[in-house]
Amino acid sequence: MLCKPVCFWHIAAGQADFHRCRMGGWPQRHINGFQVECEVVNLNPGVLAIEITVSRNGDAAGRQRWSLPRFVTFNDPAVARRHAELVLSGIVSVDEFTGEPRYGIL
């Protein structure tokens, strides 16, 4: 696994805190016993991507990360934020066995 600095964008209505690192408070949804969160990660300076974290409710230690394809990157934090909100709203279910998010139309 490649090591990369991870900074998150707090995607709450009207709030943006891009350089908050590894501190909770991310937008989340609860879907069929899973907590699903959307994070914008800093791959390289000026290159942002979106990752989804999924864990069973009450099991933060079992958190899994699911990335969008790495060719889906952004250089504008505002655009990444809007896209991340859309991605989070497009998750319709979570696979019960693998924890993989399942998307409707994005």
Short mmCIF file of C-alpha atoms in Angstrom, two decimals:
data_model
loop_
_atom_site.label_atom_id
_atom_site.label_comp_id
_atom_site.label_asym_id
_atom_site.label_seq_id
_atom_site.Cartn_x
_atom_site.Cartn_y
_atom_site.Cartn_z
CA MET A 1 0.00 0.00 0.00
CA LEU A 2 1.31 3.44 -0.86
CA CYS A 3 1.69 5.89 1.96
CA LYS A 4 0.07 9.25 1.45
CA PRO A 5 -0.78 12.20 3.64
CA VAL A 6 -4.46 12.15 4.46
CA CYS A 7 -6.32 15.38 5.12
CA PHE A 8 -10.07 15.56 5.05
CA TRP A 9 -12.70 18.01 3.98
CA HIS A 10 -15.52 18.47 6.46
CA ILE A 11 -18.52 18.24 4.17
CA ALA A 12 -21.34 19.64 6.23
CA ALA A 13 -23.80 22.14 4.89
CA GLY A 14 -22.05 25.49 4.84
CA GLN A 15 -18.89 24.32 6.61
CA ALA A 16 -15.49 23.66 5.07
CA ASP A 17 -12.41 22.75 7.07
CA PHE A 18 -9.97 21.26 4.57
CA HIS A 19 -6.88 20.78 6.68
CA ARG A 20 -8.49 18.99 9.60
CA CYS A 21 -6.60 15.69 9.72
CA ARG A 22 -7.83 12.42 11.20
CA MET A 23 -10.43 13.99 13.47
CA GLY A 24 -14.01 12.71 12.84
CA GLY A 25 -17.01 14.90 12.22
CA TRP A 26 -17.35 13.84 8.57
CA PRO A 27 -20.70 13.74 6.85
CA GLN A 28 -22.12 10.32 7.29
CA ARG A 29 -25.08 8.15 6.60
CA HIS A 30 -26.24 5.02 8.33
CA ILE A 31 -27.20 2.35 5.83
CA ASN A 32 -28.40 -1.11 6.92
CA GLY A 33 -26.20 -1.30 10.02
CA PHE A 34 -23.17 0.42 8.46
CA GLN A 35 -21.74 3.89 9.03
CA VAL A 36 -20.69 5.41 5.70
CA GLU A 37 -18.52 8.55 5.53
CA CYS A 38 -17.13 10.53 2.62
CA GLU A 39 -13.61 11.98 2.76
CA VAL A 40 -11.57 14.09 0.36
CA VAL A 41 -7.92 13.04 0.51
CA ASN A 42 -4.84 14.93 -0.57
CA LEU A 43 -2.89 12.60 -2.89
CA ASN A 44 -0.20 15.13 -3.80
CA PRO A 45 -0.03 18.90 -3.49
CA GLY A 46 -2.96 20.19 -5.53
CA VAL A 47 -4.35 16.71 -6.33
CA LEU A 48 -7.47 15.71 -4.40
CA ALA A 49 -9.44 12.47 -4.56
CA ILE A 50 -12.47 11.00 -2.81
CA GLU A 51 -12.54 7.99 -0.51
CA ILE A 52 -15.48 6.36 1.22
CA THR A 53 -15.03 4.79 4.65
CA VAL A 54 -17.39 2.07 5.79
CA SER A 55 -17.67 0.41 9.19
CA ARG A 56 -20.33 -1.54 11.00
CA ASN A 57 -22.17 0.63 13.50
CA GLY A 58 -20.15 0.59 16.73
CA ASP A 59 -17.03 -0.98 15.14
CA ALA A 60 -14.74 1.91 14.20
CA ALA A 61 -11.71 -0.42 14.39
CA GLY A 62 -13.11 -2.44 11.47
CA ARG A 63 -13.27 0.58 9.16
CA GLN A 64 -12.59 -0.09 5.47
CA ARG A 65 -11.63 2.46 2.82
CA TRP A 66 -13.02 2.39 -0.71
CA SER A 67 -11.55 4.77 -3.27
CA LEU A 68 -13.11 6.16 -6.37
CA PRO A 69 -10.94 5.40 -9.41
CA ARG A 70 -7.69 7.35 -9.09
CA PHE A 71 -8.22 9.06 -12.43
CA VAL A 72 -11.11 10.92 -10.74
CA THR A 73 -9.09 13.74 -9.18
CA PHE A 74 -9.66 17.40 -8.50
CA ASN A 75 -7.46 20.44 -8.12
CA ASP A 76 -10.18 22.71 -6.71
CA PRO A 77 -11.33 21.95 -3.14
CA ALA A 78 -14.80 23.43 -3.76
CA VAL A 79 -15.36 21.14 -6.76
CA ALA A 80 -14.10 18.13 -4.78
CA ARG A 81 -16.49 19.03 -1.97
CA ARG A 82 -19.50 19.19 -4.27
CA HIS A 83 -18.56 15.92 -5.95
CA ALA A 84 -18.04 14.20 -2.58
CA GLU A 85 -21.52 15.27 -1.47
CA LEU A 86 -22.95 13.75 -4.64
CA VAL A 87 -21.01 10.53 -4.14
CA LEU A 88 -22.27 10.20 -0.56
CA SER A 89 -25.86 10.78 -1.65
CA GLY A 90 -25.46 8.18 -4.44
CA ILE A 91 -24.67 5.29 -2.10
CA VAL A 92 -27.81 3.17 -1.90
CA SER A 93 -26.61 0.14 0.06
CA VAL A 94 -23.59 -1.63 1.52
CA ASP A 95 -22.66 -5.24 0.77
CA GLU A 96 -23.34 -7.16 3.96
CA PHE A 97 -20.28 -9.42 3.64
CA THR A 98 -17.58 -7.22 2.10
CA GLY A 99 -18.65 -3.77 3.32
CA GLU A 100 -18.34 -2.42 -0.21
CA PRO A 101 -20.62 0.56 -0.92
CA ARG A 102 -23.12 0.08 -3.72
CA TYR A 103 -24.05 3.07 -5.83
CA GLY A 104 -27.16 4.11 -7.64
CA ILE A 105 -26.74 6.50 -10.56
CA LEU A 106 -23.85 8.93 -10.06
#
